[in-house]
CSV table of C-alpha atoms and ligand atoms in Angstrom, one decimal:
chain,number,residue,atom,x,y,z
A,1439,MET,CA,103.8,97.7,94.7
A,1440,GLU,CA,104.1,98.8,91.1
A,1441,ARG,CA,101.2,99.1,88.7
A,1442,THR,CA,101.0,98.8,84.9
A,1443,CYS,CA,98.4,99.2,82.3
A,1444,VAL,CA,97.7,96.6,79.5
A,1445,ILE,CA,95.3,96.9,76.6
A,1446,LEU,CA,94.1,93.8,74.8
A,1447,LYS,CA,93.7,95.3,71.3
A,1448,PRO,CA,90.9,94.5,68.8
A,1449,ASP,CA,92.8,91.6,67.2
A,1450,ALA,CA,93.1,89.9,70.6
A,1451,VAL,CA,89.4,90.3,71.2
A,1452,ASN,CA,88.4,89.2,67.8
A,1453,ARG,CA,90.8,86.2,67.7
A,1454,GLY,CA,89.5,84.9,71.0
A,1455,LEU,CA,92.8,85.4,72.8
A,1456,MET,CA,91.6,87.5,75.8
A,1457,GLY,CA,91.4,84.5,78.2
A,1458,GLU,CA,94.7,83.1,77.0
A,1459,ILE,CA,96.5,86.4,77.6
A,1460,LEU,CA,94.9,87.2,80.9
A,1461,LYS,CA,95.7,83.6,82.1
A,1462,ARG,CA,99.4,84.3,81.5
A,1463,PHE,CA,99.3,87.4,83.7
A,1464,GLU,CA,97.4,85.6,86.4
A,1465,ASN,CA,99.7,82.5,86.2
A,1466,LYS,CA,102.7,84.8,86.5
A,1467,GLY,CA,101.4,86.2,89.8
A,1468,PHE,CA,100.0,89.6,89.0
A,1469,ARG,CA,97.1,91.0,91.0
A,1470,VAL,CA,94.4,92.2,88.5
A,1471,ILE,CA,93.2,95.4,90.0
A,1472,GLY,CA,91.1,96.7,87.1
A,1473,LEU,CA,89.5,95.0,84.1
A,1474,LYS,CA,87.0,96.3,81.6
A,1475,MET,CA,85.8,96.1,78.0
A,1476,GLU,CA,85.5,99.4,76.3
A,1477,ARG,CA,85.1,100.8,72.8
A,1478,LEU,CA,87.9,103.4,73.1
A,1479,ALA,CA,87.0,106.8,71.7
A,1480,PRO,CA,89.3,108.2,68.9
A,1481,THR,CA,90.0,111.3,71.1
A,1482,LYS,CA,91.3,109.1,73.9
A,1483,LEU,CA,93.4,107.0,71.5
A,1484,GLU,CA,94.9,110.1,69.9
A,1485,GLU,CA,95.9,111.2,73.4
A,1486,HIS,CA,97.2,107.7,74.2
A,1487,TYR,CA,99.3,107.5,71.0
A,1488,ALA,CA,100.2,111.3,70.9
A,1489,HIS,CA,103.9,110.3,70.7
A,1490,HIS,CA,103.2,108.6,67.4
A,1491,LYS,CA,101.2,111.4,65.9
A,1492,ASP,CA,103.7,112.2,63.2
A,1493,LYS,CA,104.2,108.6,62.1
A,1494,PRO,CA,102.6,107.5,58.8
A,1495,PHE,CA,100.7,104.7,60.6
A,1496,PHE,CA,99.1,107.0,63.2
A,1497,GLN,CA,95.6,107.4,61.6
A,1498,GLY,CA,95.4,103.7,60.7
A,1499,LEU,CA,96.4,102.8,64.3
A,1500,VAL,CA,93.7,105.0,65.8
A,1501,LYS,CA,91.1,103.6,63.4
A,1502,TYR,CA,92.1,100.0,64.1
A,1503,MET,CA,92.1,100.5,67.9
A,1504,ALA,CA,88.6,102.2,67.8
A,1505,SER,CA,87.2,99.5,65.4
A,1506,ILE,CA,85.7,97.2,68.1
A,1507,PRO,CA,86.0,97.2,71.9
A,1508,CYS,CA,89.3,96.6,73.6
A,1509,VAL,CA,89.9,95.1,77.1
A,1510,VAL,CA,91.8,97.4,79.5
A,1511,ILE,CA,93.6,95.9,82.4
A,1512,ALA,CA,95.5,97.3,85.4
A,1513,LEU,CA,97.9,94.9,87.0
A,1514,GLU,CA,100.0,95.1,90.2
A,1515,GLY,CA,103.2,93.3,91.1
A,1516,VAL,CA,106.8,93.9,91.9
A,1517,GLU,CA,108.6,95.5,88.9
A,1518,ALA,CA,105.3,95.1,87.0
A,1519,VAL,CA,106.2,97.4,84.1
A,1520,GLU,CA,109.4,95.6,83.2
A,1521,VAL,CA,108.0,92.1,83.7
A,1522,VAL,CA,104.9,92.7,81.7
A,1523,ARG,CA,106.9,94.3,78.8
A,1524,LYS,CA,109.1,91.2,78.8
A,1525,MET,CA,106.1,88.9,78.7
A,1526,VAL,CA,104.6,91.0,75.8
A,1527,GLY,CA,107.7,90.9,73.6
A,1528,ALA,CA,109.0,93.1,70.8
A,1529,THR,CA,106.6,95.3,68.7
A,1530,SER,CA,106.5,93.1,65.7
A,1531,GLY,CA,104.9,89.7,66.2
A,1532,ARG,CA,107.3,88.4,63.6
A,1533,LYS,CA,110.4,89.5,65.5
A,1534,ALA,CA,109.2,89.0,69.1
A,1535,ASP,CA,110.8,86.1,70.9
A,1536,MET,CA,108.9,82.8,71.0
A,1537,GLY,CA,107.4,82.4,74.4
A,1538,SER,CA,106.4,86.0,74.6
A,1539,ILE,CA,102.7,86.9,73.9
A,1540,ARG,CA,103.4,88.5,70.6
A,1541,GLY,CA,106.0,85.9,69.6
A,1542,ASP,CA,103.5,83.1,70.2
A,1543,PHE,CA,100.3,84.6,68.7
A,1544,SER,CA,101.0,87.6,66.4
A,1545,MET,CA,102.3,87.9,62.8
A,1546,SER,CA,102.0,91.6,62.6
A,1547,HIS,CA,103.7,95.0,63.4
A,1548,GLN,CA,100.3,96.7,63.9
A,1549,GLN,CA,98.0,93.8,64.9
A,1550,ASN,CA,100.3,92.9,67.8
A,1551,LEU,CA,97.5,92.0,70.2
A,1552,ILE,CA,98.5,94.0,73.2
A,1553,HIS,CA,99.7,97.3,74.6
A,1554,ALA,CA,101.8,97.5,77.8
A,1555,SER,CA,103.0,100.7,79.6
A,1556,GLY,CA,106.6,101.6,78.9
A,1557,SER,CA,107.5,103.1,82.2
A,1558,LYS,CA,106.2,103.6,85.7
A,1559,GLU,CA,105.2,107.2,84.9
A,1560,GLU,CA,103.5,106.2,81.7
A,1561,ALA,CA,101.6,103.4,83.6
A,1562,GLU,CA,100.2,105.8,86.2
A,1563,LYS,CA,99.1,108.2,83.5
A,1564,GLU,CA,97.4,105.4,81.5
A,1565,ILE,CA,95.7,104.0,84.5
A,1566,LYS,CA,94.2,107.4,85.2
A,1567,ARG,CA,93.3,107.8,81.5
A,1568,PHE,CA,91.4,104.5,81.3
A,1569,PHE,CA,90.0,103.9,84.8
A,1570,LYS,CA,87.9,105.8,87.2
A,1571,GLU,CA,89.2,105.5,90.8
A,1572,SER,CA,86.0,103.4,91.6
A,1573,GLU,CA,87.0,100.9,88.9
A,1574,LEU,CA,90.3,100.0,90.6
A,1575,HIS,CA,90.1,97.4,93.3
A,1576,ALA,CA,92.4,96.7,96.3
A,1577,TYR,CA,91.8,93.2,97.7
A,1578,PRO,CA,94.0,90.7,99.4
A,1579,LEU,CA,95.7,88.3,97.0
A,1580,MET,CA,95.8,85.0,98.8
A,1581,SER,CA,98.9,83.8,97.0
A,1582,LEU,CA,101.0,86.8,97.8
A,1583,ASP,CA,103.0,85.1,100.6
A,1584,TRP,CA,103.9,82.3,98.2
A,1585,LEU,CA,104.8,84.7,95.4
A,1586,TYR,CA,107.3,87.0,97.2
A,1587,SER,CA,109.7,87.0,100.1
A,1588,GLU,CA,108.9,89.5,103.0
A,1589,GLU,CA,111.6,91.8,101.6
A,1590,GLU,CA,110.2,91.7,98.1
A,1591,LYS,CA,106.7,92.4,99.3
A,1592,LYS,CA,107.9,95.8,100.6
A,1593,ALA,CA,108.9,97.0,97.1
B,991,CMP,P1,102.6,99.4,70.6
B,991,CMP,O1,104.1,99.3,70.6
B,991,CMP,O2,101.8,98.9,71.7
B,991,CMP,O3,102.2,101.0,70.5
B,991,CMP,C1,102.4,101.6,69.2
B,991,CMP,C2,101.6,100.8,68.2
B,991,CMP,O4,101.7,101.3,66.9
B,991,CMP,C3,102.3,99.4,68.1
B,991,CMP,O5,102.1,98.7,69.3
B,991,CMP,C4,101.6,98.9,66.9
B,991,CMP,O6,100.3,98.5,67.1
B,991,CMP,C5,101.6,100.2,66.0
B,991,CMP,N1,102.7,100.2,65.1
B,991,CMP,C6,104.0,100.4,65.4
B,991,CMP,N2,104.8,100.4,64.3
B,991,CMP,C7,103.9,100.3,63.3
B,991,CMP,C8,104.1,100.2,61.8
B,991,CMP,N3,105.3,100.3,61.3
B,991,CMP,N4,103.0,100.1,61.1
B,991,CMP,C9,101.8,100.0,61.6
B,991,CMP,N5,101.6,100.0,63.0
B,991,CMP,C10,102.6,100.1,63.8
């Protein structure tokens, strides 16, 4: 099954939205295979956002992400990357569709509550960046048979 990486950003932590956001992923049917709170080091964030390093908001983004702890989550499910990105919504909270996490709870381009991996390759890299192997957990999800058909479970 596919894995993806989500980061609940400092605004989600400070606004008390951690439970609300996690609940959406649990209700949707994802298996939470990794979950931790961490004050992310600027060096790790610079690596994570390397593709934005020439953007004018880069330094501010790293400073904001390092300001208080984030919650890093690894999720597993069929087509997890695409489904989670859809649930998260467009970058700007003001533009994101209502019903998406950003559309429902964010008013900002930067303080947009949550990061989600953009591709399968990115997801695997990010999971390695933020989790040790011992922090990832494989356990039977009791609802799996009710979430997917036999065919879908093979994906
Ligand atoms: P995300 O799409 O998760 O990853 C890149 C982050 O950069 C984005 O969320 C925002 O938090 C931030 N970002 C993107 N565009 C801007 C912008 N124009 N000004 C400030 N921050 C931005």
